[in-house]
């Protein structure tokens, strides 16, 4: 089992999650983060910390797309353990539908 970052992280990218993860298993893309499924210890600490409610346990239904995306990009993007400032329009982007199709970027973030 692992926790997974899902759609609403895209362009919200609050990064509160990275501050609490005991095993530092978040990886940074240009406009979202992902969790490395082989490193996550399923502690669940990050889930309530996300203001966008974007982190889910993989026991929830219909997360296949996100499980694969987290696994794929955790291998490509840099590790992030320190929170920076969220995007200026993070609040406006919270809850926008279909972010994966409209806004997902495969580009890496800057990491720590
Ligand atoms: Fe890190 Fe725990 Fe969240 Fe997994 S569930 S990403 S180990 S804080
Ligand atoms: Fe994304 Fe939530 Fe973390 S918006 S960066 S999963 S705190």
CSV table of N, CA and C and ligand atoms in Angstrom, one decimal:
chain,number,residue,atom,x,y,z
A,1,UNK,N,0.8,-1.2,0.0
A,1,UNK,CA,0.0,0.0,0.0
A,1,UNK,C,0.9,1.3,0.0
A,2,UNK,N,0.3,2.3,-0.5
A,2,UNK,CA,1.0,3.6,-0.5
A,2,UNK,C,0.0,4.7,-0.5
A,3,UNK,N,0.4,5.9,-0.1
A,3,UNK,CA,-0.5,7.1,-0.3
A,3,UNK,C,-0.1,7.7,-1.7
A,4,UNK,N,-1.1,8.4,-2.3
A,4,UNK,CA,-0.9,8.9,-3.7
A,4,UNK,C,-1.3,10.3,-3.7
A,5,UNK,N,-0.6,11.1,-4.5
A,5,UNK,CA,-1.0,12.5,-4.7
A,5,UNK,C,-1.9,12.5,-6.0
A,6,UNK,N,-3.0,13.2,-5.9
A,6,UNK,CA,-4.0,13.2,-7.0
A,6,UNK,C,-4.3,14.6,-7.6
A,7,UNK,N,-5.2,14.6,-8.5
A,7,UNK,CA,-5.5,15.8,-9.3
A,7,UNK,C,-5.4,17.2,-8.7
A,8,UNK,N,-6.0,17.3,-7.5
A,8,UNK,CA,-6.2,18.7,-7.0
A,8,UNK,C,-4.8,19.3,-6.6
A,9,UNK,N,-3.8,18.5,-6.5
A,9,UNK,CA,-2.4,19.1,-6.2
A,9,UNK,C,-2.0,19.9,-7.3
A,10,UNK,N,-2.3,19.6,-8.6
A,10,UNK,CA,-1.8,20.3,-9.7
A,10,UNK,C,-2.2,21.8,-9.6
A,11,UNK,N,-1.1,22.6,-9.7
A,11,UNK,CA,-1.2,24.1,-9.6
A,11,UNK,C,-1.7,24.6,-8.2
A,12,UNK,N,-1.9,23.7,-7.2
A,12,UNK,CA,-2.1,24.2,-5.8
A,12,UNK,C,-0.8,24.1,-5.1
A,13,UNK,N,-0.2,22.9,-5.2
A,13,UNK,CA,1.2,22.6,-4.8
A,13,UNK,C,1.5,23.4,-3.5
A,14,UNK,N,0.8,23.1,-2.5
A,14,UNK,CA,1.0,23.8,-1.2
A,14,UNK,C,2.3,23.4,-0.5
A,15,UNK,N,2.7,22.2,-0.7
A,15,UNK,CA,3.9,21.6,-0.1
A,15,UNK,C,3.9,21.5,1.4
A,16,UNK,N,2.8,21.6,2.1
A,16,UNK,CA,2.7,21.3,3.5
A,16,UNK,C,3.1,19.8,3.8
A,17,UNK,N,2.8,19.0,2.8
A,17,UNK,CA,3.0,17.5,2.9
A,17,UNK,C,4.5,17.2,3.2
A,18,UNK,N,5.4,17.9,2.5
A,18,UNK,CA,6.8,17.5,2.5
A,18,UNK,C,7.4,17.7,3.9
A,19,UNK,N,6.8,18.6,4.7
A,19,UNK,CA,7.3,18.9,6.0
A,19,UNK,C,7.1,17.8,7.0
A,20,UNK,N,6.1,17.0,6.8
A,20,UNK,CA,5.7,16.0,7.8
A,20,UNK,C,6.1,14.6,7.5
A,21,UNK,N,6.5,14.3,6.2
A,21,UNK,CA,6.8,13.0,5.8
A,21,UNK,C,8.1,12.5,6.5
A,22,UNK,N,8.0,11.4,7.3
A,22,UNK,CA,9.1,10.9,8.1
A,22,UNK,C,10.2,10.2,7.2
A,23,UNK,N,9.8,9.9,6.0
A,23,UNK,CA,10.8,9.2,5.1
A,23,UNK,C,11.2,10.0,3.9
A,24,UNK,N,10.7,11.3,3.8
A,24,UNK,CA,11.1,12.2,2.7
A,24,UNK,C,10.9,11.6,1.3
A,25,UNK,N,9.6,11.1,1.1
A,25,UNK,CA,9.4,10.4,-0.2
A,25,UNK,C,8.5,11.2,-1.1
A,26,UNK,N,8.6,12.5,-1.0
A,26,UNK,CA,7.9,13.4,-2.0
A,26,UNK,C,8.9,13.9,-3.1
A,27,UNK,N,8.4,13.9,-4.3
A,27,UNK,CA,9.2,14.3,-5.5
A,27,UNK,C,8.5,15.4,-6.2
A,28,UNK,N,9.3,16.4,-6.7
A,28,UNK,CA,8.7,17.6,-7.2
A,28,UNK,C,8.7,17.8,-8.7
A,29,UNK,N,7.5,18.0,-9.3
A,29,UNK,CA,7.3,18.4,-10.6
A,29,UNK,C,7.1,19.9,-10.7
A,30,UNK,N,7.0,20.4,-11.9
A,30,UNK,CA,6.9,21.8,-12.1
A,30,UNK,C,5.6,22.4,-11.4
A,31,UNK,N,4.5,21.6,-11.4
A,31,UNK,CA,3.3,22.2,-10.8
A,31,UNK,C,2.6,21.2,-9.9
A,32,UNK,N,3.2,20.1,-9.5
A,32,UNK,CA,2.6,19.2,-8.5
A,32,UNK,C,3.7,18.3,-7.9
A,33,UNK,N,3.4,17.6,-6.8
A,33,UNK,CA,4.3,16.7,-6.2
A,33,UNK,C,3.7,15.3,-6.4
A,34,UNK,N,4.6,14.3,-6.3
A,34,UNK,CA,4.2,12.9,-6.2
A,34,UNK,C,4.9,12.2,-5.1
A,35,UNK,N,4.3,11.0,-4.7
A,35,UNK,CA,4.9,10.2,-3.6
A,35,UNK,C,5.5,8.9,-4.3
A,36,UNK,N,6.7,8.6,-3.8
A,36,UNK,CA,7.3,7.3,-4.3
A,36,UNK,C,6.7,6.1,-3.6
A,37,UNK,N,6.0,5.3,-4.4
A,37,UNK,CA,5.2,4.2,-3.8
A,37,UNK,C,6.1,3.2,-3.0
A,38,UNK,N,7.4,3.0,-3.4
A,38,UNK,CA,8.2,2.0,-2.8
A,38,UNK,C,8.9,2.6,-1.5
A,39,UNK,N,8.8,3.9,-1.4
A,39,UNK,CA,9.4,4.5,-0.2
A,39,UNK,C,8.4,4.9,0.9
A,40,UNK,N,7.2,5.2,0.5
A,40,UNK,CA,6.1,5.5,1.4
A,40,UNK,C,5.9,4.4,2.4
A,41,UNK,N,5.8,4.7,3.7
A,41,UNK,CA,5.6,3.7,4.7
A,41,UNK,C,4.1,3.7,5.2
A,42,UNK,N,3.3,4.3,4.5
A,42,UNK,CA,1.8,4.3,4.8
A,42,UNK,C,1.5,4.8,6.1
A,43,UNK,N,2.2,5.8,6.6
A,43,UNK,CA,1.9,6.3,8.0
A,43,UNK,C,0.7,7.2,8.0
A,44,UNK,N,0.3,7.8,6.9
A,44,UNK,CA,-0.9,8.6,6.8
A,44,UNK,C,-0.8,10.0,7.3
A,45,UNK,N,0.4,10.4,7.8
A,45,UNK,CA,0.5,11.7,8.4
A,45,UNK,C,0.3,12.8,7.4
A,46,UNK,N,0.7,12.6,6.2
A,46,UNK,CA,0.5,13.7,5.2
A,46,UNK,C,-0.9,14.0,4.8
A,47,UNK,N,-1.7,13.0,4.8
A,47,UNK,CA,-3.1,13.2,4.2
A,47,UNK,C,-3.9,14.4,4.8
A,48,UNK,N,-4.0,14.5,6.1
A,48,UNK,CA,-4.7,15.6,6.7
A,48,UNK,C,-4.0,17.0,6.6
A,49,UNK,N,-2.7,16.9,6.2
A,49,UNK,CA,-1.9,18.2,6.1
A,49,UNK,C,-2.2,18.9,4.8
A,50,UNK,N,-2.7,18.3,3.8
A,50,UNK,CA,-2.8,18.9,2.5
A,50,UNK,C,-4.1,19.8,2.5
A,51,UNK,N,-3.9,21.1,2.3
A,51,UNK,CA,-5.1,22.0,2.3
A,51,UNK,C,-6.0,21.7,1.1
A,52,UNK,N,-5.4,21.1,0.0
A,52,UNK,CA,-6.2,20.8,-1.2
A,52,UNK,C,-6.9,19.4,-1.1
A,53,UNK,N,-6.6,18.7,0.0
A,53,UNK,CA,-7.1,17.3,0.1
A,53,UNK,C,-6.8,16.5,-1.1
A,54,UNK,N,-5.6,16.6,-1.6
A,54,UNK,CA,-5.1,15.9,-2.8
A,54,UNK,C,-4.5,14.5,-2.5
A,55,UNK,N,-4.2,14.2,-1.2
A,55,UNK,CA,-3.5,13.0,-0.9
A,55,UNK,C,-4.5,11.9,-0.4
A,56,UNK,N,-4.4,10.7,-1.1
A,56,UNK,CA,-5.4,9.7,-0.8
A,56,UNK,C,-4.6,8.4,-0.6
A,57,UNK,N,-5.2,7.5,0.3
A,57,UNK,CA,-4.6,6.1,0.4
A,57,UNK,C,-5.0,5.3,-0.9
A,58,UNK,N,-4.1,4.4,-1.3
A,58,UNK,CA,-4.4,3.7,-2.5
A,58,UNK,C,-5.5,2.7,-2.4
A,59,UNK,N,-6.0,2.6,-1.2
A,59,UNK,CA,-7.2,1.7,-1.0
A,59,UNK,C,-8.5,2.3,-1.5
A,60,UNK,N,-8.4,3.6,-1.8
A,60,UNK,CA,-9.6,4.2,-2.4
A,60,UNK,C,-9.8,3.8,-3.8
A,61,UNK,N,-11.1,3.7,-4.3
A,61,UNK,CA,-11.3,3.2,-5.7
A,61,UNK,C,-10.8,4.1,-6.7
A,62,UNK,N,-10.6,3.6,-7.9
A,62,UNK,CA,-10.3,4.4,-9.1
A,62,UNK,C,-9.1,5.3,-9.1
A,63,UNK,N,-8.1,4.8,-8.4
A,63,UNK,CA,-6.9,5.6,-8.3
A,63,UNK,C,-5.7,5.1,-9.3
A,64,UNK,N,-6.1,4.2,-10.2
A,64,UNK,CA,-5.0,3.6,-11.0
A,64,UNK,C,-4.2,4.6,-11.8
A,65,UNK,N,-4.8,5.6,-12.4
A,65,UNK,CA,-4.1,6.6,-13.1
A,65,UNK,C,-3.1,7.3,-12.3
A,66,UNK,N,-3.5,7.6,-11.0
A,66,UNK,CA,-2.7,8.4,-10.1
A,66,UNK,C,-1.6,7.5,-9.5
A,67,UNK,N,-1.9,6.2,-9.3
A,67,UNK,CA,-0.9,5.3,-8.8
A,67,UNK,C,0.3,5.2,-9.8
A,68,UNK,N,-0.1,5.1,-11.1
A,68,UNK,CA,0.9,5.0,-12.1
A,68,UNK,C,1.7,6.3,-12.3
A,69,UNK,N,1.0,7.4,-12.3
A,69,UNK,CA,1.6,8.7,-12.4
A,69,UNK,C,2.6,9.0,-11.3
A,70,UNK,N,2.2,8.7,-10.0
A,70,UNK,CA,3.1,8.9,-8.9
A,70,UNK,C,4.4,8.0,-9.1
A,71,UNK,N,4.2,6.7,-9.4
A,71,UNK,CA,5.3,5.8,-9.6
A,71,UNK,C,6.2,6.3,-10.7
A,72,UNK,N,5.7,6.7,-11.8
A,72,UNK,CA,6.5,7.1,-13.0
A,72,UNK,C,7.3,8.3,-12.7
A,73,UNK,N,6.7,9.3,-12.1
A,73,UNK,CA,7.4,10.6,-12.0
A,73,UNK,C,8.2,10.7,-10.7
A,74,UNK,N,8.0,9.8,-9.7
A,74,UNK,CA,8.8,9.8,-8.6
A,74,UNK,C,10.3,9.3,-9.0
A,75,UNK,N,10.3,8.6,-10.1
A,75,UNK,CA,11.7,8.2,-10.6
A,75,UNK,C,12.3,9.2,-11.4
A,76,UNK,N,11.6,10.2,-11.9
A,76,UNK,CA,12.1,11.2,-12.8
A,76,UNK,C,12.4,12.6,-12.1
A,77,UNK,N,11.6,12.9,-11.1
A,77,UNK,CA,11.6,14.3,-10.5
A,77,UNK,C,12.5,14.3,-9.3
A,78,UNK,N,13.0,15.5,-8.9
A,78,UNK,CA,13.9,15.6,-7.7
A,78,UNK,C,13.1,15.5,-6.4
A,79,UNK,N,13.8,15.0,-5.4
A,79,UNK,CA,13.3,14.9,-4.1
A,79,UNK,C,13.1,16.3,-3.5
A,80,UNK,N,12.0,16.5,-2.7
A,80,UNK,CA,11.7,17.7,-2.0
A,80,UNK,C,11.3,17.4,-0.6
A,81,UNK,N,12.0,18.1,0.4
A,81,UNK,CA,11.7,17.9,1.8
A,81,UNK,C,11.4,19.2,2.5
A,82,UNK,N,11.6,20.4,1.8
A,82,UNK,CA,11.4,21.7,2.5
A,82,UNK,C,10.3,22.4,1.7
A,83,UNK,N,9.4,22.9,2.5
A,83,UNK,CA,8.2,23.7,1.9
A,83,UNK,C,8.7,25.0,1.4
A,84,UNK,N,8.3,25.4,0.2
A,84,UNK,CA,8.5,26.8,-0.3
A,84,UNK,C,7.1,27.4,-0.5
A,85,UNK,N,7.1,28.6,-1.0
A,85,UNK,CA,5.8,29.3,-1.2
A,85,UNK,C,4.9,28.7,-2.2
A,86,UNK,N,3.7,28.5,-1.9
A,86,UNK,CA,2.7,27.9,-2.9
A,86,UNK,C,2.5,28.9,-4.1
A,87,UNK,N,2.1,28.5,-5.2
A,87,UNK,CA,1.8,29.4,-6.3
A,87,UNK,C,0.8,30.5,-5.9
A,88,UNK,N,1.0,31.7,-6.5
A,88,UNK,CA,0.1,32.8,-6.1
A,88,UNK,C,-1.4,32.5,-6.3
A,89,UNK,N,-1.7,31.7,-7.3
A,89,UNK,CA,-3.1,31.5,-7.6
A,89,UNK,C,-3.6,30.1,-7.1
A,90,UNK,N,-2.8,29.6,-6.1
A,90,UNK,CA,-3.2,28.3,-5.6
A,90,UNK,C,-4.6,28.2,-5.1
A,91,UNK,N,-5.1,29.2,-4.4
A,91,UNK,CA,-6.5,29.2,-3.9
A,91,UNK,C,-7.5,29.2,-5.0
A,92,UNK,N,-7.2,30.0,-6.1
A,92,UNK,CA,-8.2,30.0,-7.2
A,92,UNK,C,-8.2,28.7,-7.9
A,93,UNK,N,-7.1,27.9,-7.9
A,93,UNK,CA,-7.0,26.7,-8.6
A,93,UNK,C,-7.6,25.5,-7.8
A,94,UNK,N,-7.9,25.7,-6.5
A,94,UNK,CA,-8.4,24.7,-5.7
A,94,UNK,C,-9.8,24.2,-6.1
A,95,UNK,N,-9.9,23.0,-6.5
A,95,UNK,CA,-11.2,22.4,-6.9
A,95,UNK,C,-11.5,22.5,-8.4
A,96,UNK,N,-10.6,23.1,-9.2
A,96,UNK,CA,-10.9,23.2,-10.6
A,96,UNK,C,-10.9,21.8,-11.2
A,97,UNK,N,-11.9,21.5,-12.0
A,97,UNK,CA,-12.0,20.1,-12.6
A,97,UNK,C,-11.0,19.8,-13.7
A,98,UNK,N,-10.7,18.6,-13.8
A,98,UNK,CA,-9.9,18.1,-15.0
A,98,UNK,C,-8.5,18.7,-15.1
A,99,UNK,N,-7.9,18.9,-14.0
A,99,UNK,CA,-6.5,19.5,-14.0
A,99,UNK,C,-5.5,18.6,-14.8
A,100,UNK,N,-5.6,17.3,-14.6
A,100,UNK,CA,-4.7,16.4,-15.3
A,100,UNK,C,-4.7,16.7,-16.8
A,101,UNK,N,-5.8,16.8,-17.4
A,101,UNK,CA,-5.9,17.0,-18.9
A,101,UNK,C,-5.5,18.4,-19.2
A,102,UNK,N,-5.8,19.4,-18.4
A,102,UNK,CA,-5.6,20.8,-18.7
A,102,UNK,C,-4.3,21.3,-18.3
A,103,UNK,N,-3.7,20.9,-17.2
A,103,UNK,CA,-2.6,21.6,-16.7
A,103,UNK,C,-1.4,20.7,-16.3
A,104,UNK,N,-1.5,19.4,-16.4
A,104,UNK,CA,-0.3,18.6,-15.9
A,104,UNK,C,0.9,18.9,-16.7
A,105,UNK,N,2.0,19.1,-16.0
A,105,UNK,CA,3.3,19.3,-16.6
A,105,UNK,C,4.3,18.1,-16.3
A,106,UNK,N,4.9,17.5,-17.3
A,106,UNK,CA,5.9,16.5,-17.0
A,106,UNK,C,7.3,17.0,-16.6
A,107,UNK,N,7.4,18.3,-16.7
A,107,UNK,CA,8.7,18.9,-16.4
A,107,UNK,C,9.0,18.8,-14.9
A,108,UNK,N,10.3,18.6,-14.5
A,108,UNK,CA,10.7,18.5,-13.1
A,108,UNK,C,10.6,19.9,-12.4
A,109,UNK,N,10.4,19.8,-11.1
A,109,UNK,CA,10.5,21.0,-10.3
A,109,UNK,C,12.0,21.2,-9.9
A,110,UNK,N,12.2,22.2,-9.0
A,110,UNK,CA,13.6,22.5,-8.6
A,110,UNK,C,14.2,21.6,-7.5
A,111,UNK,N,13.3,20.9,-6.7
A,111,UNK,CA,13.7,20.1,-5.6
A,111,UNK,C,14.4,20.9,-4.5
A,112,UNK,N,15.0,20.2,-3.6
A,112,UNK,CA,15.7,21.0,-2.5
A,112,UNK,C,17.0,21.5,-2.9
B,1,LIG,FE1,5.2,10.1,3.7
B,1,LIG,FE2,3.6,8.9,5.5
B,1,LIG,FE3,2.6,10.4,3.5
B,1,LIG,FE4,3.7,8.1,2.9
B,1,LIG,S1,1.9,8.4,4.1
B,1,LIG,S2,4.0,10.0,1.8
B,1,LIG,S3,5.4,8.0,4.4
B,1,LIG,S4,3.9,11.1,5.3
B,2,LIG,FE1,0.1,19.0,-3.3
B,2,LIG,FE2,-1.2,19.0,-1.1
B,2,LIG,FE3,1.3,18.5,-1.0
B,2,LIG,S1,-1.5,20.4,-2.7
B,2,LIG,S2,2.1,19.7,-2.7
B,2,LIG,S3,-0.2,17.3,-2.0
B,2,LIG,S4,0.2,19.7,0.5
